[in-house]
Structure formats: structure tokens, C-alpha cells
Amino acid sequence: MSSPWPLRHTARRPVPRAAAPREPVDPARIGRRVMRRRAKGMDAGAVARALEDARFDARQDSRHEYLADDERGRAELAEWERIDQLLADAAPDTVYDPDADDVVQGGARCRRRGRRRPESRAARSRQGRGPRR
């Protein structure tokens, strides 16, 4: 025998809370972050070899229509080139450390403050927006 209707439904279930709005996925940012983790501890020679591999991958990707506009691949290649230049200008036995990289730390500070990182002139001109005013 069952209990009467009001007694059966006395326990209430908690109402699920709405999830906090998420930041949109940025494939370029993901690619740079993954690449920096991979480059941590590499010396200039290892970075140069990885840069050549990234350039080869970019050439291969350009031959396939579905990979030609891959933001993440372009961002990874640009980051390898930047780190290669960074280590070329540094002392001979220097290894890459993202914790000591000014560019990485500047981006982290901007994200902590809730702002987007200021874009470079080159990025704005590629997008056809011209100089900031």
C-alpha cells in the first residue's frame, strides 16, 4: 500500500544552478599553450629542429583544403619562430622557460585583469582594421 499523495512528494530535489558563462574556445591560444609546454626545457638547437618540423607540417597542411585555414597550426608555427628568435638572442646555453618569458607573463597578467591582450599593429593590419585610435 502506498502513502497518500502529499506525503509521497515532501522531499524536494535541489534545483540545478546554471553554469557560469565560459570564455569562447580560441584554437590559436590553445596551440600556443600546448607548444610552450612542449618547448619547455629545450635549447636553441632543439627549438630549431622543432621549428623545421612545424614548417614542414605547415607546408603539408597547405595542400589540404580542410587544413589550409587552421588557426592553431599557424599560431604554433608563429610561436616556434618567436621562441627560436628569443633563444638566438640569448646566451648560448639558455633553455626555454615559459615562466621567464615576458610575452607569456604579459598575457597572463592581462587575463587575470579580465582584459584581452593588446593586439600588435601587424595583427590589426592583417585584419584590415588599421591603427588603434
PDB file of C-alpha atoms in Angstrom:
ATOM      1  CA  MET A   1       0.000   0.000   0.000  1.00  0.00           C
ATOM      2  CA  SER A   2       1.328   3.437  -0.833  1.00  0.00           C
ATOM      3  CA  SER A   3       1.232   6.569   1.246  1.00  0.00           C
ATOM      4  CA  PRO A   4      -1.151   9.385   0.386  1.00  0.00           C
ATOM      5  CA  TRP A   5      -0.113  11.863  -2.299  1.00  0.00           C
ATOM      6  CA  PRO A   6       1.099  14.812  -0.129  1.00  0.00           C
ATOM      7  CA  LEU A   7       3.372  12.603   1.967  1.00  0.00           C
ATOM      8  CA  ARG A   8       4.977  10.952  -1.044  1.00  0.00           C
ATOM      9  CA  HIS A   9       6.360  14.220  -2.508  1.00  0.00           C
ATOM     10  CA  THR A  10       7.586  16.049   0.574  1.00  0.00           C
ATOM     11  CA  ALA A  11      11.282  15.781  -0.266  1.00  0.00           C
ATOM     12  CA  ARG A  12      12.350  18.401  -2.794  1.00  0.00           C
ATOM     13  CA  ARG A  13      15.235  17.975  -5.175  1.00  0.00           C
ATOM     14  CA  PRO A  14      17.748  20.796  -5.390  1.00  0.00           C
ATOM     15  CA  VAL A  15      17.370  22.981  -8.446  1.00  0.00           C
ATOM     16  CA  PRO A  16      20.497  22.745 -10.617  1.00  0.00           C
ATOM     17  CA  ARG A  17      22.366  26.013 -10.919  1.00  0.00           C
ATOM     18  CA  ALA A  18      23.089  27.470 -14.292  1.00  0.00           C
ATOM     19  CA  ALA A  19      26.684  27.066 -15.368  1.00  0.00           C
ATOM     20  CA  ALA A  20      28.809  30.178 -15.406  1.00  0.00           C
ATOM     21  CA  PRO A  21      29.345  31.591 -18.880  1.00  0.00           C
ATOM     22  CA  ARG A  22      32.514  30.250 -20.434  1.00  0.00           C
ATOM     23  CA  GLU A  23      35.099  32.004 -22.469  1.00  0.00           C
ATOM     24  CA  PRO A  24      34.852  31.019 -26.142  1.00  0.00           C
ATOM     25  CA  VAL A  25      37.370  28.470 -27.392  1.00  0.00           C
ATOM     26  CA  ASP A  26      40.371  30.054 -29.077  1.00  0.00           C
ATOM     27  CA  PRO A  27      42.293  27.448 -31.116  1.00  0.00           C
ATOM     28  CA  ALA A  28      45.273  29.780 -31.568  1.00  0.00           C
ATOM     29  CA  ARG A  29      45.638  30.295 -27.820  1.00  0.00           C
ATOM     30  CA  ILE A  30      45.368  26.554 -27.219  1.00  0.00           C
ATOM     31  CA  GLY A  31      48.040  25.892 -29.842  1.00  0.00           C
ATOM     32  CA  ARG A  32      50.439  28.420 -28.318  1.00  0.00           C
ATOM     33  CA  ARG A  33      49.904  26.997 -24.824  1.00  0.00           C
ATOM     34  CA  VAL A  34      50.494  23.395 -25.962  1.00  0.00           C
ATOM     35  CA  MET A  35      53.569  24.418 -27.934  1.00  0.00           C
ATOM     36  CA  ARG A  36      55.068  26.308 -24.973  1.00  0.00           C
ATOM     37  CA  ARG A  37      54.633  23.244 -22.778  1.00  0.00           C
ATOM     38  CA  ARG A  38      56.378  21.156 -25.428  1.00  0.00           C
ATOM     39  CA  ALA A  39      59.221  23.698 -25.754  1.00  0.00           C
ATOM     40  CA  LYS A  40      59.895  23.976 -22.018  1.00  0.00           C
ATOM     41  CA  GLY A  41      63.499  22.999 -21.323  1.00  0.00           C
ATOM     42  CA  MET A  42      64.586  22.946 -24.988  1.00  0.00           C
ATOM     43  CA  ASP A  43      67.808  24.605 -26.060  1.00  0.00           C
ATOM     44  CA  ALA A  44      68.275  26.599 -29.291  1.00  0.00           C
ATOM     45  CA  GLY A  45      69.199  23.522 -31.348  1.00  0.00           C
ATOM     46  CA  ALA A  46      66.122  21.557 -30.280  1.00  0.00           C
ATOM     47  CA  VAL A  47      63.867  24.564 -30.940  1.00  0.00           C
ATOM     48  CA  ALA A  48      65.391  24.993 -34.413  1.00  0.00           C
ATOM     49  CA  ARG A  49      64.653  21.337 -35.217  1.00  0.00           C
ATOM     50  CA  ALA A  50      61.102  21.674 -33.918  1.00  0.00           C
ATOM     51  CA  LEU A  51      60.668  24.847 -35.984  1.00  0.00           C
ATOM     52  CA  GLU A  52      61.712  22.976 -39.135  1.00  0.00           C
ATOM     53  CA  ASP A  53      59.187  20.240 -38.304  1.00  0.00           C
ATOM     54  CA  ALA A  54      56.467  22.861 -37.797  1.00  0.00           C
ATOM     55  CA  ARG A  55      57.320  24.477 -41.142  1.00  0.00           C
ATOM     56  CA  PHE A  56      57.137  21.075 -42.841  1.00  0.00           C
ATOM     57  CA  ASP A  57      53.749  20.415 -41.231  1.00  0.00           C
ATOM     58  CA  ALA A  58      52.502  23.845 -42.392  1.00  0.00           C
ATOM     59  CA  ARG A  59      53.565  23.061 -45.980  1.00  0.00           C
ATOM     60  CA  GLN A  60      51.799  19.715 -45.810  1.00  0.00           C
ATOM     61  CA  ASP A  61      48.654  21.263 -44.318  1.00  0.00           C
ATOM     62  CA  SER A  62      48.516  23.904 -47.065  1.00  0.00           C
ATOM     63  CA  ARG A  63      47.965  21.111 -49.596  1.00  0.00           C
ATOM     64  CA  HIS A  64      44.716  20.022 -47.952  1.00  0.00           C
ATOM     65  CA  GLU A  65      41.695  22.262 -48.256  1.00  0.00           C
ATOM     66  CA  TYR A  66      40.260  21.423 -44.828  1.00  0.00           C
ATOM     67  CA  LEU A  67      43.590  22.209 -43.108  1.00  0.00           C
ATOM     68  CA  ALA A  68      44.533  25.328 -45.080  1.00  0.00           C
ATOM     69  CA  ASP A  69      42.831  27.755 -42.690  1.00  0.00           C
ATOM     70  CA  ASP A  70      43.914  26.066 -39.451  1.00  0.00           C
ATOM     71  CA  GLU A  71      44.378  28.827 -36.855  1.00  0.00           C
ATOM     72  CA  ARG A  72      46.052  26.570 -34.339  1.00  0.00           C
ATOM     73  CA  GLY A  73      48.753  25.383 -36.750  1.00  0.00           C
ATOM     74  CA  ARG A  74      49.603  28.940 -37.811  1.00  0.00           C
ATOM     75  CA  ALA A  75      49.762  30.078 -34.181  1.00  0.00           C
ATOM     76  CA  GLU A  76      52.058  27.193 -33.248  1.00  0.00           C
ATOM     77  CA  LEU A  77      54.392  27.977 -36.156  1.00  0.00           C
ATOM     78  CA  ALA A  78      54.497  31.667 -35.216  1.00  0.00           C
ATOM     79  CA  GLU A  79      55.257  30.772 -31.604  1.00  0.00           C
ATOM     80  CA  TRP A  80      58.089  28.402 -32.627  1.00  0.00           C
ATOM     81  CA  GLU A  81      59.559  31.227 -34.733  1.00  0.00           C
ATOM     82  CA  ARG A  82      59.279  33.679 -31.817  1.00  0.00           C
ATOM     83  CA  ILE A  83      60.955  31.276 -29.385  1.00  0.00           C
ATOM     84  CA  ASP A  84      63.657  30.457 -31.928  1.00  0.00           C
ATOM     85  CA  GLN A  85      64.425  34.180 -32.216  1.00  0.00           C
ATOM     86  CA  LEU A  86      64.271  34.571 -28.420  1.00  0.00           C
ATOM     87  CA  LEU A  87      66.854  31.826 -27.885  1.00  0.00           C
ATOM     88  CA  ALA A  88      69.025  33.055 -30.766  1.00  0.00           C
ATOM     89  CA  ASP A  89      69.347  36.415 -28.983  1.00  0.00           C
ATOM     90  CA  ALA A  90      70.057  34.780 -25.588  1.00  0.00           C
ATOM     91  CA  ALA A  91      73.208  33.268 -24.128  1.00  0.00           C
ATOM     92  CA  PRO A  92      74.469  30.058 -25.832  1.00  0.00           C
ATOM     93  CA  ASP A  93      73.400  27.533 -23.164  1.00  0.00           C
ATOM     94  CA  THR A  94      69.989  29.076 -22.441  1.00  0.00           C
ATOM     95  CA  VAL A  95      66.914  26.830 -22.398  1.00  0.00           C
ATOM     96  CA  TYR A  96      63.335  27.983 -22.900  1.00  0.00           C
ATOM     97  CA  ASP A  97      61.305  28.582 -19.754  1.00  0.00           C
ATOM     98  CA  PRO A  98      57.745  29.913 -20.161  1.00  0.00           C
ATOM     99  CA  ASP A  99      57.821  31.215 -16.583  1.00  0.00           C
ATOM    100  CA  ALA A 100      60.634  33.597 -17.551  1.00  0.00           C
ATOM    101  CA  ASP A 101      59.144  34.582 -20.950  1.00  0.00           C
ATOM    102  CA  ASP A 102      57.939  38.207 -20.881  1.00  0.00           C
ATOM    103  CA  VAL A 103      55.345  37.633 -23.617  1.00  0.00           C
ATOM    104  CA  VAL A 104      53.750  34.733 -21.749  1.00  0.00           C
ATOM    105  CA  GLN A 105      53.713  36.591 -18.441  1.00  0.00           C
ATOM    106  CA  GLY A 106      52.232  39.715 -20.071  1.00  0.00           C
ATOM    107  CA  GLY A 107      49.362  37.673 -21.494  1.00  0.00           C
ATOM    108  CA  ALA A 108      48.762  36.031 -18.121  1.00  0.00           C
ATOM    109  CA  ARG A 109      48.595  39.430 -16.414  1.00  0.00           C
ATOM    110  CA  CYS A 110      46.033  40.660 -18.934  1.00  0.00           C
ATOM    111  CA  ARG A 111      43.854  37.565 -18.452  1.00  0.00           C
ATOM    112  CA  ARG A 112      43.997  37.946 -14.665  1.00  0.00           C
ATOM    113  CA  ARG A 113      42.779  41.514 -15.024  1.00  0.00           C
ATOM    114  CA  GLY A 114      39.966  40.378 -17.283  1.00  0.00           C
ATOM    115  CA  ARG A 115      41.210  42.160 -20.398  1.00  0.00           C
ATOM    116  CA  ARG A 116      42.204  40.955 -23.774  1.00  0.00           C
ATOM    117  CA  ARG A 117      45.809  41.287 -24.699  1.00  0.00           C
ATOM    118  CA  PRO A 118      46.530  44.360 -26.832  1.00  0.00           C
ATOM    119  CA  GLU A 119      46.936  43.367 -30.456  1.00  0.00           C
ATOM    120  CA  SER A 120      50.017  44.170 -32.433  1.00  0.00           C
ATOM    121  CA  ARG A 121      49.938  46.520 -35.402  1.00  0.00           C
ATOM    122  CA  ALA A 122      50.661  43.607 -37.709  1.00  0.00           C
ATOM    123  CA  ALA A 123      47.643  41.657 -36.432  1.00  0.00           C
ATOM    124  CA  ARG A 124      45.363  44.675 -36.839  1.00  0.00           C
ATOM    125  CA  SER A 125      46.610  45.375 -40.364  1.00  0.00           C
ATOM    126  CA  ARG A 126      46.088  41.706 -41.353  1.00  0.00           C
ATOM    127  CA  GLN A 127      42.502  42.035 -40.230  1.00  0.00           C
ATOM    128  CA  GLY A 128      42.116  45.280 -42.173  1.00  0.00           C
ATOM    129  CA  ARG A 129      41.386  47.421 -39.130  1.00  0.00           C
ATOM    130  CA  GLY A 130      44.289  49.849 -39.319  1.00  0.00           C
ATOM    131  CA  PRO A 131      45.966  51.568 -36.349  1.00  0.00           C
ATOM    132  CA  ARG A 132      44.290  51.984 -32.956  1.00  0.00           C
ATOM    133  CA  ARG A 133      42.955  55.388 -32.068  1.00  0.00           C
TER     134      ARG A 133
END
